[in-house]
XYZ file of C-alpha atoms in Angstrom:
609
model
C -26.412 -214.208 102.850
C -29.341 -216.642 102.349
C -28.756 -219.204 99.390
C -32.264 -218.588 98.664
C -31.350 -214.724 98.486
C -29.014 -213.614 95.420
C -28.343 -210.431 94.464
C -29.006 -209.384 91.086
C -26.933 -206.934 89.042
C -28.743 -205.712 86.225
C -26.977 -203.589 83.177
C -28.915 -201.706 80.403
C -27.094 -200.068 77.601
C -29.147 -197.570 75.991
C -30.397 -198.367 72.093
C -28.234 -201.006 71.496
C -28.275 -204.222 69.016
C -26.926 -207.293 69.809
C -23.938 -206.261 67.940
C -21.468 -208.532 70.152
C -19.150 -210.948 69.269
C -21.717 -213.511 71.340
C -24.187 -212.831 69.093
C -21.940 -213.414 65.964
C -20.633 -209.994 64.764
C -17.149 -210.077 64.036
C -16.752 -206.886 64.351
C -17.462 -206.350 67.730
C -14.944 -205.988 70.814
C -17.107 -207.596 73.619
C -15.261 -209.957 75.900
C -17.009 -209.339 79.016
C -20.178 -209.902 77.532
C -19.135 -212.862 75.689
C -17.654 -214.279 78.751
C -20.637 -213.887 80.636
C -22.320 -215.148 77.779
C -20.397 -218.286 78.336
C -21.068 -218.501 81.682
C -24.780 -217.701 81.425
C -27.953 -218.120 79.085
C -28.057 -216.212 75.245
C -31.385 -214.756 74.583
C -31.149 -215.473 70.681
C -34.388 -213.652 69.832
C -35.429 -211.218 73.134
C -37.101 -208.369 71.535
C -38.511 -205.157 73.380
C -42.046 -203.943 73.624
C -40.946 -200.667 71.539
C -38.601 -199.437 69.422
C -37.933 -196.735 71.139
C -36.934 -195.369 75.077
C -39.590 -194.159 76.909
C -42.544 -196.950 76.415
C -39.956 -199.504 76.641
C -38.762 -198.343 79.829
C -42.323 -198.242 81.205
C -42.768 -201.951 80.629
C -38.761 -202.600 81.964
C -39.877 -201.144 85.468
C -43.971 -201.907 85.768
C -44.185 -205.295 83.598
C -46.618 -203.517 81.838
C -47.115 -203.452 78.053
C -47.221 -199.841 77.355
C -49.993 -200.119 75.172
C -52.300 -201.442 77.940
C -51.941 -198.320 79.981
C -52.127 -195.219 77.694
C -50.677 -192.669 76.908
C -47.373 -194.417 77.772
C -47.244 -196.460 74.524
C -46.551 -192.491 72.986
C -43.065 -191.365 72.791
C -42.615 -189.149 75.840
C -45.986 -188.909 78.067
C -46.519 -189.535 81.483
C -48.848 -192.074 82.014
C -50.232 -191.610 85.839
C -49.304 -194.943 87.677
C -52.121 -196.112 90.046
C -51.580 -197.605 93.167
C -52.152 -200.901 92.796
C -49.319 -200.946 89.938
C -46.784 -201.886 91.647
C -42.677 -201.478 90.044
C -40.230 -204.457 91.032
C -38.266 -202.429 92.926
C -40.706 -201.582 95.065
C -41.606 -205.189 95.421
C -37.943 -206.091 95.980
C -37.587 -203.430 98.715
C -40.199 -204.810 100.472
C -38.788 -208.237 101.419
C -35.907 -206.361 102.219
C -33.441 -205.613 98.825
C -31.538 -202.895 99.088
C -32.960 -200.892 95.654
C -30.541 -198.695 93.228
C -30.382 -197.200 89.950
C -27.867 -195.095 88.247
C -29.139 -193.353 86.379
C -31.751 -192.728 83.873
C -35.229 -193.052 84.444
C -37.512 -191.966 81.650
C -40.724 -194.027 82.303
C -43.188 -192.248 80.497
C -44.673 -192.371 83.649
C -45.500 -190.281 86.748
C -43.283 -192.845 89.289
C -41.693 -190.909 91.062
C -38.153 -192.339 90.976
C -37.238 -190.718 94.517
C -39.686 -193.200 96.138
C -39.059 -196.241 93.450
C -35.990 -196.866 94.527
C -33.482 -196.600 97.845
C -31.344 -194.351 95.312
C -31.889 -193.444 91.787
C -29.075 -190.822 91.281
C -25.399 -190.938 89.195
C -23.777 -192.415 92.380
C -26.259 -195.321 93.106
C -24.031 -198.198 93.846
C -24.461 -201.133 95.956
C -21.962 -200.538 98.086
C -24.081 -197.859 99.618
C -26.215 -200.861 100.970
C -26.819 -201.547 104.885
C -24.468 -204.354 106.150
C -26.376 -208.105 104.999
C -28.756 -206.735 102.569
C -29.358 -208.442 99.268
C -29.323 -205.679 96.679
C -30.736 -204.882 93.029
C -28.156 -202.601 91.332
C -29.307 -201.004 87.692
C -26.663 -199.557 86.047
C -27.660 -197.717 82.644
C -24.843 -196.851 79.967
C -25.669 -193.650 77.939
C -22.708 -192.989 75.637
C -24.283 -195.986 73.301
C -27.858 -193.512 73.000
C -28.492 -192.707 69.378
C -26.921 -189.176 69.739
C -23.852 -191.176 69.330
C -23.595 -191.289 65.980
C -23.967 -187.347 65.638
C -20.708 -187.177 66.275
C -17.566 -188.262 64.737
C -14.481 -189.350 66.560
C -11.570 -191.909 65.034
C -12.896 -195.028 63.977
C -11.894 -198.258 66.067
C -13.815 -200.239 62.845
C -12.682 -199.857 59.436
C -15.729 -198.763 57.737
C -15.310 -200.893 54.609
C -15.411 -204.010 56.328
C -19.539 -203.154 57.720
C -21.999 -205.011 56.428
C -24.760 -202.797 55.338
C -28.260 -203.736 55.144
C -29.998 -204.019 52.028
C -32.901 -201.562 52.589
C -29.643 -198.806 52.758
C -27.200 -197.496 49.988
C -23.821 -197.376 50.308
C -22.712 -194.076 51.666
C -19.569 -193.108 52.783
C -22.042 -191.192 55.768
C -24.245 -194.291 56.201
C -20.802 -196.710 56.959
C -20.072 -194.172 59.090
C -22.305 -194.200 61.470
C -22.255 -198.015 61.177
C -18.408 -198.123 61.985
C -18.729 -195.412 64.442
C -20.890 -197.098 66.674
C -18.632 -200.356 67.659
C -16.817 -197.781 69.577
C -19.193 -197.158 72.098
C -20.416 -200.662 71.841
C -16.709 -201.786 73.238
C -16.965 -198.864 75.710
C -20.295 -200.210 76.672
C -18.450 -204.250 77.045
C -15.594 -202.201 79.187
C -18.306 -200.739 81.557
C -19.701 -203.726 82.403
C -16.498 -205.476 83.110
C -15.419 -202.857 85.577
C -18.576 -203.879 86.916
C -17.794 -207.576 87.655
C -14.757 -206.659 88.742
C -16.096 -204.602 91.421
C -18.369 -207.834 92.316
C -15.538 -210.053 92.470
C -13.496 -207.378 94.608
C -16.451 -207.367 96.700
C -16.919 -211.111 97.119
C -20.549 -210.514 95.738
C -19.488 -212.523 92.157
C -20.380 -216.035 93.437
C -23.543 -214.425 94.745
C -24.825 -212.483 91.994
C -26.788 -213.327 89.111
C -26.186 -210.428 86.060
C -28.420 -210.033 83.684
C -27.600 -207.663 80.706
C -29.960 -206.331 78.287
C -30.705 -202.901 76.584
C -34.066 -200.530 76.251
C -34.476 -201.606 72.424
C -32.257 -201.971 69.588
C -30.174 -200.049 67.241
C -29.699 -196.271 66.476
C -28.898 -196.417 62.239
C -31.869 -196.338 59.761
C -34.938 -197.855 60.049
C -33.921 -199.464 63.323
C -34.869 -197.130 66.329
C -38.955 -195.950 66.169
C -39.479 -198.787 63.496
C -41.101 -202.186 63.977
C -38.335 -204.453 62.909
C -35.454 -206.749 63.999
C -33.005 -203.939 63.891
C -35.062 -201.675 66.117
C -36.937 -204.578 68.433
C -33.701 -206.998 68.321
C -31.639 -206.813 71.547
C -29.273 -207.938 73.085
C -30.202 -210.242 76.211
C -27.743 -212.484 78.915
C -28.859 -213.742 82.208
C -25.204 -215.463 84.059
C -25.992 -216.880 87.577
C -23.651 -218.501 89.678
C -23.272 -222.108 90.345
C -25.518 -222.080 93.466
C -28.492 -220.461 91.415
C -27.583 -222.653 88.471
C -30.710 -224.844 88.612
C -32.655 -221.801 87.754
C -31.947 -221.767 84.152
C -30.784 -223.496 81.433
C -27.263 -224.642 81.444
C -24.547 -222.584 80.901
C -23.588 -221.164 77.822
C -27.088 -222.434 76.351
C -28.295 -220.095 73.863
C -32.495 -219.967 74.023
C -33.619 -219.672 70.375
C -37.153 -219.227 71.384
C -39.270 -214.936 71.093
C -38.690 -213.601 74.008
C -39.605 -210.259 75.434
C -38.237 -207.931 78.080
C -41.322 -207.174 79.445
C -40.594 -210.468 81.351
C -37.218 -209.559 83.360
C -39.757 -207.163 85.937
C -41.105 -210.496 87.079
C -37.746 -212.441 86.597
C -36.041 -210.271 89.044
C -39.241 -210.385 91.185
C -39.305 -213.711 91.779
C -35.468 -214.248 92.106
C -35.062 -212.018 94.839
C -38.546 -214.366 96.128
C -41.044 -211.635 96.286
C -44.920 -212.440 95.173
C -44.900 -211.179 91.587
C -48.108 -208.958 91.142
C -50.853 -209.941 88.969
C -50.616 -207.116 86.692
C -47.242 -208.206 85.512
C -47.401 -209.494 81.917
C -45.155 -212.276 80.009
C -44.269 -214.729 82.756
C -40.545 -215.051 84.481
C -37.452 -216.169 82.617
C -36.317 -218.071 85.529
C -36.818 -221.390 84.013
C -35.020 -224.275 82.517
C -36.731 -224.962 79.089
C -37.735 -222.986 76.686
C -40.237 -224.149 73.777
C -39.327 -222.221 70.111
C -42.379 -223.401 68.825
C -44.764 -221.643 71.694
C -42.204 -218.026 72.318
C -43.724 -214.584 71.128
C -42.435 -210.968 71.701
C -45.104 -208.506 71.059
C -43.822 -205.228 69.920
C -45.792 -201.747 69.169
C -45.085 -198.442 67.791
C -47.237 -195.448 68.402
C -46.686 -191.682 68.040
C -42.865 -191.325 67.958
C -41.971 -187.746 68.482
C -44.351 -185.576 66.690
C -45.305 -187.677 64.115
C -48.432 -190.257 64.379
C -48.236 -193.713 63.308
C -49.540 -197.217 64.761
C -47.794 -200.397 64.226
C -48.271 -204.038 65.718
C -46.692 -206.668 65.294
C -45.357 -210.405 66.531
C -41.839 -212.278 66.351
C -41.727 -216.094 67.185
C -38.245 -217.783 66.837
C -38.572 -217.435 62.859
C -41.170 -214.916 61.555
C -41.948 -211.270 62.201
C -45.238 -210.447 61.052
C -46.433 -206.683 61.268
C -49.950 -204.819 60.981
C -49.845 -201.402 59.797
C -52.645 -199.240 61.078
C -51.374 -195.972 58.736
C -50.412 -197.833 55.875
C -51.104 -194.156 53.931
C -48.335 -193.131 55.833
C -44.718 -193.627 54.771
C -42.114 -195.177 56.346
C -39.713 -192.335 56.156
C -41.929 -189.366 57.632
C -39.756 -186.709 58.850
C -38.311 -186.734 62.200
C -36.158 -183.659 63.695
C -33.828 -185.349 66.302
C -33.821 -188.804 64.199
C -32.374 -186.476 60.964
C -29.930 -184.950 62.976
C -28.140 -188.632 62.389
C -25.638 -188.077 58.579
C -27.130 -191.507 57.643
C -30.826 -190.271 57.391
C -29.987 -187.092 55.810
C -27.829 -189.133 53.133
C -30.922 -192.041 52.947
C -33.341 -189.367 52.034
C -30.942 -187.133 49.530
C -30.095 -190.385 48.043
C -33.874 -190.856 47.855
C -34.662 -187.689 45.979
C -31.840 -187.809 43.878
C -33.059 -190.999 42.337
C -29.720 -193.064 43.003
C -31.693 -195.958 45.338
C -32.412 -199.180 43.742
C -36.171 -200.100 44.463
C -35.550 -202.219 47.812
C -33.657 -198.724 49.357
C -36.239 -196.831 47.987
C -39.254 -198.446 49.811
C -38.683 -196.872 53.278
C -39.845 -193.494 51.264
C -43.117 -194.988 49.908
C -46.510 -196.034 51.801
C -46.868 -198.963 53.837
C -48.468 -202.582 52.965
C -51.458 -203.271 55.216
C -49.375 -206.347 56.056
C -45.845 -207.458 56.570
C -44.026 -211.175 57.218
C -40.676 -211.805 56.666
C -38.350 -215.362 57.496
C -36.281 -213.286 59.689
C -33.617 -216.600 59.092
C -33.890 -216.441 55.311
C -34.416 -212.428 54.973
C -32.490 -211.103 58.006
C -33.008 -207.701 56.467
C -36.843 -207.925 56.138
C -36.842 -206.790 52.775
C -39.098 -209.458 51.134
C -42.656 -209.386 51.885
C -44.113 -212.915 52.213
C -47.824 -211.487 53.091
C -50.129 -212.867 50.601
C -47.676 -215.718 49.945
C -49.981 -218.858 49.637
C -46.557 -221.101 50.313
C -46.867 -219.016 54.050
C -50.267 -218.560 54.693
C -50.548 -221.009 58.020
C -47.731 -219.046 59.245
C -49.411 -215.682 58.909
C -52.937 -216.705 60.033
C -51.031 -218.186 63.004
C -49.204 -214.744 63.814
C -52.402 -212.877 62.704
C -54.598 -214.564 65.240
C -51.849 -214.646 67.950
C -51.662 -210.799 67.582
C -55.597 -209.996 67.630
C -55.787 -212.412 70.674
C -53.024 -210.156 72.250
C -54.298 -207.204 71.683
C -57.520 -208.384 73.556
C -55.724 -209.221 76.029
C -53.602 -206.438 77.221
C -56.614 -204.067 76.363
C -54.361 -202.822 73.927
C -54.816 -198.275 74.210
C -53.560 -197.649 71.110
C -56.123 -197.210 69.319
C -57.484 -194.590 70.979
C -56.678 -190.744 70.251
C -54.222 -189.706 72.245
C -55.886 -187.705 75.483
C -58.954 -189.267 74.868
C -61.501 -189.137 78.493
C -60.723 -193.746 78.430
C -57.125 -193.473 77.860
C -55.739 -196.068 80.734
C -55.152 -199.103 81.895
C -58.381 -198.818 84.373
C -60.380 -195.984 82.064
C -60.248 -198.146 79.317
C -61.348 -201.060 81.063
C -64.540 -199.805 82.405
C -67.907 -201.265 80.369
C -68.854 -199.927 77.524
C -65.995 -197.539 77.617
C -64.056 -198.750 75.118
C -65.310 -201.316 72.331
C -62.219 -202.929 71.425
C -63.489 -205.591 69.546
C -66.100 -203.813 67.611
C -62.879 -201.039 66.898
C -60.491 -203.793 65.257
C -63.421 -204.789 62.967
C -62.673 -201.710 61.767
C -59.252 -200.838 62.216
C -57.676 -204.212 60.962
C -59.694 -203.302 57.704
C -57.784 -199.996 56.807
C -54.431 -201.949 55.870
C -56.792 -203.741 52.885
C -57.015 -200.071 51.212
C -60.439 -202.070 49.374
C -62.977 -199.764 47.873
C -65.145 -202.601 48.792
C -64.784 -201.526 52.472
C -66.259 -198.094 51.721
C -69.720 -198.890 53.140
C -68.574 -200.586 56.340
C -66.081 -197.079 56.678
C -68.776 -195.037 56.223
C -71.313 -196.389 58.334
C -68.242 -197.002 61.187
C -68.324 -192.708 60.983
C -71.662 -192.785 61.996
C -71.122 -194.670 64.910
C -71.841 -193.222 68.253
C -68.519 -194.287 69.273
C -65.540 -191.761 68.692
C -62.833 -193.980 68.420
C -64.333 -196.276 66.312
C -65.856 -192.975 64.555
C -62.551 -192.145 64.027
C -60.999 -195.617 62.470
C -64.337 -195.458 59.713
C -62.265 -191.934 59.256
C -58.783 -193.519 58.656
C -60.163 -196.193 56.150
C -61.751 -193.895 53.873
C -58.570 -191.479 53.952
C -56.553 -194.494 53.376
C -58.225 -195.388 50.262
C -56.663 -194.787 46.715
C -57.341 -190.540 45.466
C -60.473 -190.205 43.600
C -62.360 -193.571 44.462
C -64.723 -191.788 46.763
C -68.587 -191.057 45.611
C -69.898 -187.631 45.768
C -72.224 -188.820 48.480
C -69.277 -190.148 50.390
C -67.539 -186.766 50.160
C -70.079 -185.064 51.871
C -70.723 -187.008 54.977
C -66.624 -186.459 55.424
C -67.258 -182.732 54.716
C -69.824 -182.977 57.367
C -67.753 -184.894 59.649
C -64.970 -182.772 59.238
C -66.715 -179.850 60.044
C -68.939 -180.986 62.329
C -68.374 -184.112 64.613
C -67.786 -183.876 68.095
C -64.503 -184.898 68.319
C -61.821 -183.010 67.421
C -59.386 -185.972 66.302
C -62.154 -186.966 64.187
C -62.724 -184.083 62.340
C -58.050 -184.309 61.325
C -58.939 -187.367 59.910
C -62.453 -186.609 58.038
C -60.618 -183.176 56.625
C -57.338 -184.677 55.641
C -59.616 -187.280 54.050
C -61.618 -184.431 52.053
C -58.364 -182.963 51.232
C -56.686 -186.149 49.516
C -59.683 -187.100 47.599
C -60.937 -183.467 46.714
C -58.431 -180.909 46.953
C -60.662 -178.889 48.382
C -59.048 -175.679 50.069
C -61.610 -176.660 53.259
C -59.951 -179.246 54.549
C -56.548 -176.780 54.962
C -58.653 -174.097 56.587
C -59.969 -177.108 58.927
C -57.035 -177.996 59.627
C -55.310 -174.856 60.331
C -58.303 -173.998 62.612
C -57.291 -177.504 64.583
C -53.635 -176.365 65.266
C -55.073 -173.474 67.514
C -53.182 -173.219 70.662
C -57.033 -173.313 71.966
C -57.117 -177.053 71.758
C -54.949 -179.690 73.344
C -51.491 -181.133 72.181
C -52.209 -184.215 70.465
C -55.095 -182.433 68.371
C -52.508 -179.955 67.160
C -50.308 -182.214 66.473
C -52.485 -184.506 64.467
C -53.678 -181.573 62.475
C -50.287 -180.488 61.736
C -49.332 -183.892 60.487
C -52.318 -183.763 58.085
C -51.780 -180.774 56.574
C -48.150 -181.392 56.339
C -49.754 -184.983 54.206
C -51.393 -182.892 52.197
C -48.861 -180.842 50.817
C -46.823 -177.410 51.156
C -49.056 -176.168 48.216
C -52.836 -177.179 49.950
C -50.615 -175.627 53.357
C -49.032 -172.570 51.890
C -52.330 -170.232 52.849
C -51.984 -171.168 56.307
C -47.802 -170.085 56.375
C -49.043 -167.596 59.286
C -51.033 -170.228 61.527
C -47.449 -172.839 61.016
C -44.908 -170.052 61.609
C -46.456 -169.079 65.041
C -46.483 -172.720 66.051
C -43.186 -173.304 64.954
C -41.338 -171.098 67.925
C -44.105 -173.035 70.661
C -42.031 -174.466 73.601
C -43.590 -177.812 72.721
C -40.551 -179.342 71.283
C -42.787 -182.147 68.900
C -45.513 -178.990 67.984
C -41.856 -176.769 66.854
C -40.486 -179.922 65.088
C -43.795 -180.550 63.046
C -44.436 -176.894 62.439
C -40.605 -175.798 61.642
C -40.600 -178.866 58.602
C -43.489 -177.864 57.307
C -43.237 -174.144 57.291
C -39.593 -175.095 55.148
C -42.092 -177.430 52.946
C -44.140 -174.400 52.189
C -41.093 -171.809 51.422
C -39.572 -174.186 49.301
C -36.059 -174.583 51.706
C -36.189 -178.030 52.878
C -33.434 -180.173 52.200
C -32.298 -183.158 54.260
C -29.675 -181.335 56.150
C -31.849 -178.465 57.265
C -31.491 -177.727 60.722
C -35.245 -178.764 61.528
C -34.273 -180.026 65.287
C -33.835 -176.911 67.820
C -31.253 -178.746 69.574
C -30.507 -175.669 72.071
C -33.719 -175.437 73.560
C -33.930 -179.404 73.958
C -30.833 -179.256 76.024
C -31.966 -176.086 77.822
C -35.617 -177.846 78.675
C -33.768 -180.942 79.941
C -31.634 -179.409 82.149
C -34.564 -177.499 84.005
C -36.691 -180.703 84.119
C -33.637 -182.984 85.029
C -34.349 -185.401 82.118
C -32.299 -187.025 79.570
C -33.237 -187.367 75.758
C -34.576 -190.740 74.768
C-alpha cells in the first residue's frame, strides 16, 4: 500500500452522547474508545447538524447541511439527490477505495445505497475487498438507538449513582433509562474493539486511520429532536497511525474548538486524496491546529415526526445560542415513538401532577424567542442569558454568525414543506425564494411584540407565500386578545381564502387563538382532507390539536378517519388528538402503533430512526 493511501475505518453508534470515560463520565465502561482516544485526537465540542437520524445522516454521506437541500432537513423525507451531488463514497471509489457499509442507511434521501457503495448490506466488511485496494469500511452500531431504553434488562450501572440533569425530576423511571443505557454504551466500546482487533489481525492497524463518531446525541429527555448539548453533543475521535501522524494534532490532544460532523464527508475525502467537491460544506478536519475562538457547529431542527417546529441555532467552544421560529409552541409537544420511552411518560405525569419545580417544568411551557446559555458554567442549559446586558457581545456575535449562515447554505427551512422551491437548486433560482426579505420577517416572530403587528400584517399581503406565511406565524404568535378587529378579518380572509394552503393553517389557527371562533376548526378540519398533500394535513392537524380538544371535539369524525391512515406521522397526530377530544389521554396511552411501524419497515427494508 501507498503511504500516501490509508485506509480509513469509520464507526457510528447510533444516538449516542459522549458518555465515555474519555470524555469524563465515570460511569462509563469504554476502554477501546479511550484508548484510541489516547492514541488519537478528542473532539471536545463536535456537534451534529440535527438532533435527530435521518437529516443528520444526509449531511454524514453528502456534506450537505440538510437544511440547504429540502425536504431533507424534515424527519424522514427523501430529498431527490441531483447529479452533480456527489457522496464521498462515491468519490472514494473513484480513485480506487474499495467502498462498504454495514448497515443502515437512512439518508432522507433518494441515493440509492446499492450504487453508493461497493456493498451496503449486514455483511459489508473489508475483507471482501480486491487484493491491494485501500478501503473505507462504515460500520453502524444499532443496539445504542433510542428504542433502547424501551426495554429493561439488569442494570450494569447502579441507578443511584446517575447524575440527572436539572431540567428532569428524580424518577425512579427517569434513572432508569439513564442507568440502562451505559449498557449498550459498553456494548457499543466492545464492538469497536473487536473491530481493531480484526485490523491488527489483518495487519491493516498501522495503516488505518479510525475515526469514531455517532449520528447525534443522546436518547433521554430533551436530548434527541431538541436543539441542545444533550441532543447535538457527540461523541467524536479521529486515531491515525504514526505514518499519517502529521495530519493532525498530536496524539491524545483534545480539540476544544465547535466542531461539526458535517466536516468528516470531506475529511475522509481528502484522506483517501480524492478532489473534495465544491458542494461540500465545513472544511476537512485533517489539520493540525484548531482555533477555539473561530469553531462553530450549526445545528437545526425542523418537523420531527409529525409535529412542526423550526429551531436554529450555533455552538462555539463556550456558548450555545438558539432562535426559536415557533416560540408559541412548547417544548414538550407530543410525540408517539419518543413517549414510548418510561422517562417521558413520567416527565409529563410529573408535569400534570404539579410535583416539578419551575426549571423541570419549563420543557411543558412555550418557548423564548431566544436562547444562550455558558454551556461551561450551565452544562444543563437551564439559565437563559438572552437579554443579559453582561452577554450581549456574545449574543450579537452568535446572532450575526447564524443569519450569515443561514444565507449561506440557502437555508430551506423556512419554506412549507412540499412547497414548488423546496431544494438545494429550486430554491436557488432568482426570485424564487426571498430569503432575506423572509428572515425580516421570520426572526421577528420570537419578539412576540404587538408593535410588530403592522409589519405581520402587511408581510400577509405579500405576493410571496412563504413570506405570506411567516406575517401568518407572527400574528398567531402574539399574546390572545391583542389583535384589532380589523386585524381579525384580513386573517379570516386569509384563512379562508389565500392561495396557499399552508397559509390558510396558520391564518385559521391564528383566528382560532385570538377569537375562538368555531371557523377556524371547520378550516382546519377541511385542511386534513385526504384531498390535499401530507404536510398540509399534517400542519392542520397540529393546529387544531393547539387549539384544543374542546374547539376540535366537532370535528371527532374528520380525526378518527385519519387516525387509522397508513401514514404513520398523520395516525400519530390524529390518534393523540382524537384521545384529547374523548377525554382518555394520559401519558402512558398507547398513542404509537408500534405493529404497523415494524410491519411497514420490514416491506420497505428500513430501520426506525
Amino acid at each position: 500500500m501507498s503511504l500516501s493511501r490509508p485506509n480509513i475505518l469509520w464507526t457510528v453508534s447510533e444516538d449516542c452522547p459522549p458518555r465515555f470515560g474519555c470524555y469524563g463520565d465515570p460511569l462509563a465502561a469504554t476502554p477501546h474508545l479511550d484508548a484510541l482516544a489516547e492514541r488519537g485526537t478528542l473532539f471536545v465540542n463536535a456537534h451534529s447538524p440535527a438532533p435527530v437520524c435521518a437529516p443528520s445522516r444526509f449531511s454524514l454521506l453528502t456534506g450537505v447541511a440538510p437544511e440547504s437541500h429540502g425536504p431533507a432537513h424534515h424527519m424522514r423525507a427523501s430529498a431527490p439527490v441531483p447529479e452533480w451531488m456527489t457522496t464521498y463514497p462515491e468519490v472514494l471509489r473513484g480513485v480506487g477505495y474499495y467502498c462498504t457499509n454495514n448497515a443502515k442507511t437512512d439518508y432522507n434521501c433518494d441515493a440509492d445505497p446499492q450504487a453508493v457503495w461497493d456493498d451496503s448490506s449486514r455483511t459489508a466488511h473489508w475483507r471482501n475487498r480486491p487484493d491491494g485496494a485501500p478501503f473505507l469500511a462504515v460500520f453502524n452500531f444499532d443496539p445504542t438507538h433510542e428504542s433502547a431504553v424501551f426495554r429493561r434488562e439488569e442494570f450494569t450501572v447502579d441507578p443511584d449513582a446517575v447524575r440527572l440533569p436539572a431540567y428532569l425530576p428524580d424518577t425512579p423511571e427517569i434513572r432508569g433509562d439513564f442507568a440502562h443505557y451505559y449498557r449498550h454504551i459498553a456494548a457499543m466500546d466492545a464492538f469497536v474493539g473487536r473491530l481493531l482487533a480484526e485490523l491488527e489481525e489483518d495487519g491493516e492497524l498501522d495503516n488505518t486511520i479510525v475515526i469514531h463518531t455517532s449520528d447525534h446525541g443522546g436518547v433521554n429527555p430533551r436530548s434527541k429532536r431538541w436543539c441542545y448539548d444533550e441532543g447535538l453533543h457527540v461523541p467524536l475521535i479521529v486515531a491515525a497511525p504514526e505514518r499519517y501522524a502529521d495530519r493532525f494534532p498530536a496524539p491524545g490532544t483534545r480539540v476544544e474548538a465547535a466542531v461539526s460532523t458535517l466536516r468528516i464527508a470531506p475529511t475522509v475525502v481528502e484522506l483517501g486524496g480524492g478532489v473534495v467537491p465544491a458542494h461540500m460544506q465545513g472544511g476537512s478536519l485533517a489539520r493540525t491546529f484548531f482555533d477555539s475562538a473561530e469553531g462553530l457547529a450549526f445545528s437545526m431542527r425542523n418537523r420531527m415526526d409529525e409535529r412542526l417546529d423550526m429551531v436554529r441555532t450555533v455552538r462555539d467552544a463556550r456558548y450555545r445560542y438558539i432562535r426559536n421560529y415557533a416560540p408559541h409552541r412548547p417544548y414538550g409537544t407530543h410525540q408517539a415513538f419518543a413517549w414510548l420511552a418510561a422517562g417521558y411518560q413520567s416527565w409529563e405525569a410529573e408535569h400534570l401532577a404539579g410535583r416539578l419545580d419551575e426549571v423541570q417544568s419549563a420543557f411543558w411551557g412555550e418557548k423564548p424567542g431566544v436562547e444562550l446559555y455558558d454551556c461551561v458554567a450551565d452544562p444543563d442549559q437551564v439559565r437563559n442569558l438572552a437579554g443579559d446586558p453582561a452577554h450581549a457581545e456574545v449574543e450579537q456575535r452568535l446572532d450575526q454568525a447564524l443569519r450569515a449562515h443561514l444565507l449561506a447554505v440557502h437555508d430551506n427551512g423556512f419554506l412549507s414543506e412540499g412547497s414548488p422551491v423546496e431544494g438545494y437548486e429550486a430554491s436557488r433560482v432568482d426570485g424564487a425564494y426571498p430569503l432575506a426579505r423572509i428572515l425580516d420577517t421570520a426572526d421577528a416572530v420570537g419578539r412576540r411584540d404587538p408593535a410588530l403587528i403592522p409589519r405581520f400584517v402587511e408581510a400577509l399581503g405579500d405576493l410571496d407565500a412563504t413570506v405570506r406565511r411567516w406575517g401568518a406565524v407572527g400574528l398567531l404568535a402574539l399574546p390572545a386578545g391583542v389583535l384589532a378587529a380589523g386585524v381579525i378579518a384580513v386573517l379570516l380572509a386569509a384563512a379562508t381564502d389565500d392561495l396557499d394552503p399552508h397559509v390558510r393553517v396558520v391564518c385559521a389557527e391564528a383566528v382560532g387563538k385570538h377569537t375562538g371562533d368555531p371557523v377556524a376548526a371547520v378550516v382546519l378540519a377541511g385542511l386534513v382532507s385526504p384531498s390535499y398533500p401530507e404536510g398540509v394535513r399534517l400542519a392542520a392537524l397540529g393546529s387544531l390539536t393547539a387549539l384544543g380538544p374542546t374547539a376540535a371535539a366537532a370535528h371527532r369524525d374528520v380525526v378518527a378517519s385519519v387516525a387509522g391512515e397508513p401514514f404513520e406521522y398523520l395516525g400519530n397526530a390524529a390518534r393523540y388528538l382524537l384521545l384529547r377530544i374523548d377525554g382518555d389521554y394520559t401519558p402512558h396511552a398507547a398513542v404509537f402503533d408500534l405493529e404497523g411501524m415494524l410491519a411497514r419497515a420490514a416491506v420497505a427494508g428500513r430501520p426506525r430512526a
